[in-house]
Amino acid sequence: MSDVQPACAQKSPYKMEVEAGQSYWWCACGKSGSQPFCDGSHKGSGFHPVEFKAEEAATISFCGRKQTGNHPRCDGTHRSL
Ligand code: FES
């Protein structure tokens, strides 16, 4: 991770349906135009996407504030910022 803070994509999580066996790449930098997932916009920022492998079909709350301590999932940190 970089010392630079990530951009805030949105101040609440993105609830997304995931499919069993699929990999999803969560945007850590906050600059993707395809939130909450990486679109390559992090290049040169020092941030890198984080892989989420779905073991089962589910609805996942992906962090939008990019300050979660449990990336890529929301841990509620956005409520205190
Ligand atoms: Fe944000 Fe890739 S665009 S990590």
PDB file of C-alpha atoms and ligand atoms in Angstrom:
ATOM      1  CA  MET A   1       0.000   0.000   0.000  1.00  0.00           C
ATOM      2  CA  SER A   2       1.011   3.580  -0.565  1.00  0.00           C
ATOM      3  CA  ASP A   3       1.265   6.330   2.069  1.00  0.00           C
ATOM      4  CA  VAL A   4      -1.174   8.261  -0.089  1.00  0.00           C
ATOM      5  CA  GLN A   5      -4.799   7.950   0.984  1.00  0.00           C
ATOM      6  CA  PRO A   6      -7.193   6.297  -1.462  1.00  0.00           C
ATOM      7  CA  ALA A   7      -9.910   8.386  -3.051  1.00  0.00           C
ATOM      8  CA  CYS A   8     -13.410   8.009  -1.649  1.00  0.00           C
ATOM      9  CA  ALA A   9     -15.547   6.379  -4.350  1.00  0.00           C
ATOM     10  CA  GLN A  10     -18.703   6.640  -2.243  1.00  0.00           C
ATOM     11  CA  LYS A  11     -19.354   7.026   1.483  1.00  0.00           C
ATOM     12  CA  SER A  12     -21.208   3.754   1.786  1.00  0.00           C
ATOM     13  CA  PRO A  13     -20.681   0.189   0.623  1.00  0.00           C
ATOM     14  CA  TYR A  14     -21.636  -1.239  -2.757  1.00  0.00           C
ATOM     15  CA  LYS A  15     -23.924  -4.231  -2.349  1.00  0.00           C
ATOM     16  CA  MET A  16     -23.182  -6.608  -5.184  1.00  0.00           C
ATOM     17  CA  GLU A  17     -24.353 -10.069  -6.158  1.00  0.00           C
ATOM     18  CA  VAL A  18     -21.450 -12.455  -6.661  1.00  0.00           C
ATOM     19  CA  GLU A  19     -21.436 -15.846  -8.340  1.00  0.00           C
ATOM     20  CA  ALA A  20     -19.919 -18.998  -6.873  1.00  0.00           C
ATOM     21  CA  GLY A  21     -16.421 -19.708  -8.162  1.00  0.00           C
ATOM     22  CA  GLN A  22     -15.915 -16.242  -9.674  1.00  0.00           C
ATOM     23  CA  SER A  23     -13.067 -13.845  -8.855  1.00  0.00           C
ATOM     24  CA  TYR A  24     -13.729 -10.142  -8.440  1.00  0.00           C
ATOM     25  CA  TRP A  25     -11.071  -7.426  -8.266  1.00  0.00           C
ATOM     26  CA  TRP A  26     -11.987  -4.730  -5.762  1.00  0.00           C
ATOM     27  CA  CYS A  27     -10.712  -1.229  -6.493  1.00  0.00           C
ATOM     28  CA  ALA A  28      -8.445  -0.111  -3.622  1.00  0.00           C
ATOM     29  CA  CYS A  29      -7.481   3.289  -5.059  1.00  0.00           C
ATOM     30  CA  GLY A  30     -11.022   4.685  -5.332  1.00  0.00           C
ATOM     31  CA  LYS A  31     -10.519   5.978  -8.890  1.00  0.00           C
ATOM     32  CA  SER A  32     -12.137   3.239 -10.934  1.00  0.00           C
ATOM     33  CA  GLY A  33     -15.057   4.237 -13.116  1.00  0.00           C
ATOM     34  CA  SER A  34     -16.517   0.753 -12.580  1.00  0.00           C
ATOM     35  CA  GLN A  35     -16.907   0.773  -8.785  1.00  0.00           C
ATOM     36  CA  PRO A  36     -16.491  -1.194  -6.689  1.00  0.00           C
ATOM     37  CA  PHE A  37     -14.233  -3.047  -9.086  1.00  0.00           C
ATOM     38  CA  CYS A  38     -10.890  -2.149 -10.664  1.00  0.00           C
ATOM     39  CA  ASP A  39     -10.806  -0.729 -14.204  1.00  0.00           C
ATOM     40  CA  GLY A  40      -7.037  -0.130 -14.354  1.00  0.00           C
ATOM     41  CA  SER A  41      -7.211   3.530 -13.283  1.00  0.00           C
ATOM     42  CA  HIS A  42      -4.863   2.811 -10.349  1.00  0.00           C
ATOM     43  CA  LYS A  43      -1.830   2.670 -12.652  1.00  0.00           C
ATOM     44  CA  GLY A  44       1.026   4.727 -11.199  1.00  0.00           C
ATOM     45  CA  SER A  45      -0.847   5.411  -7.937  1.00  0.00           C
ATOM     46  CA  GLY A  46       0.878   2.758  -5.808  1.00  0.00           C
ATOM     47  CA  PHE A  47      -2.473   1.048  -5.178  1.00  0.00           C
ATOM     48  CA  HIS A  48      -3.369  -2.386  -6.450  1.00  0.00           C
ATOM     49  CA  PRO A  49      -6.726  -4.145  -6.689  1.00  0.00           C
ATOM     50  CA  VAL A  50      -7.635  -6.827  -4.159  1.00  0.00           C
ATOM     51  CA  GLU A  51      -8.992 -10.159  -5.347  1.00  0.00           C
ATOM     52  CA  PHE A  52     -12.219 -11.489  -3.853  1.00  0.00           C
ATOM     53  CA  LYS A  53     -12.985 -15.125  -4.643  1.00  0.00           C
ATOM     54  CA  ALA A  54     -16.630 -15.971  -4.186  1.00  0.00           C
ATOM     55  CA  GLU A  55     -17.036 -19.447  -2.691  1.00  0.00           C
ATOM     56  CA  GLU A  56     -20.792 -19.258  -3.007  1.00  0.00           C
ATOM     57  CA  ALA A  57     -23.415 -17.053  -4.587  1.00  0.00           C
ATOM     58  CA  ALA A  58     -24.105 -14.204  -2.163  1.00  0.00           C
ATOM     59  CA  THR A  59     -24.666 -10.486  -1.749  1.00  0.00           C
ATOM     60  CA  ILE A  60     -21.443  -8.827  -0.623  1.00  0.00           C
ATOM     61  CA  SER A  61     -20.990  -5.300   0.736  1.00  0.00           C
ATOM     62  CA  PHE A  62     -17.835  -4.068  -0.983  1.00  0.00           C
ATOM     63  CA  CYS A  63     -16.186  -1.042   0.644  1.00  0.00           C
ATOM     64  CA  GLY A  64     -16.794   2.235  -1.206  1.00  0.00           C
ATOM     65  CA  ARG A  65     -14.981   4.576   1.196  1.00  0.00           C
ATOM     66  CA  LYS A  66     -11.731   2.587   0.712  1.00  0.00           C
ATOM     67  CA  GLN A  67     -10.802   2.887   4.391  1.00  0.00           C
ATOM     68  CA  THR A  68     -12.054  -0.492   5.573  1.00  0.00           C
ATOM     69  CA  GLY A  69      -9.835  -2.592   7.799  1.00  0.00           C
ATOM     70  CA  ASN A  70     -11.329  -5.740   6.266  1.00  0.00           C
ATOM     71  CA  HIS A  71     -10.880  -5.109   2.548  1.00  0.00           C
ATOM     72  CA  PRO A  72     -12.578  -5.643   0.216  1.00  0.00           C
ATOM     73  CA  ARG A  73     -15.612  -5.878   2.505  1.00  0.00           C
ATOM     74  CA  CYS A  74     -17.202  -2.982   4.335  1.00  0.00           C
ATOM     75  CA  ASP A  75     -16.414  -3.023   8.065  1.00  0.00           C
ATOM     76  CA  GLY A  76     -18.449   0.044   8.982  1.00  0.00           C
ATOM     77  CA  THR A  77     -15.445   2.421   9.107  1.00  0.00           C
ATOM     78  CA  HIS A  78     -17.264   4.859   6.785  1.00  0.00           C
ATOM     79  CA  ARG A  79     -19.669   5.692   9.631  1.00  0.00           C
ATOM     80  CA  SER A  80     -16.868   7.227  11.720  1.00  0.00           C
ATOM     81  CA  LEU A  81     -15.226   9.263   8.923  1.00  0.00           C
TER      82      LEU A  81
HETATM   83 FE1  FES B   1      -8.623   1.356  -8.288  1.00  0.00          FE
HETATM   84 FE2  FES B   1      -7.553  -0.443  -9.950  1.00  0.00          FE
HETATM   85  S1  FES B   1      -8.775   1.244 -10.472  1.00  0.00           S
HETATM   86  S2  FES B   1      -7.378  -0.373  -7.804  1.00  0.00           S
END
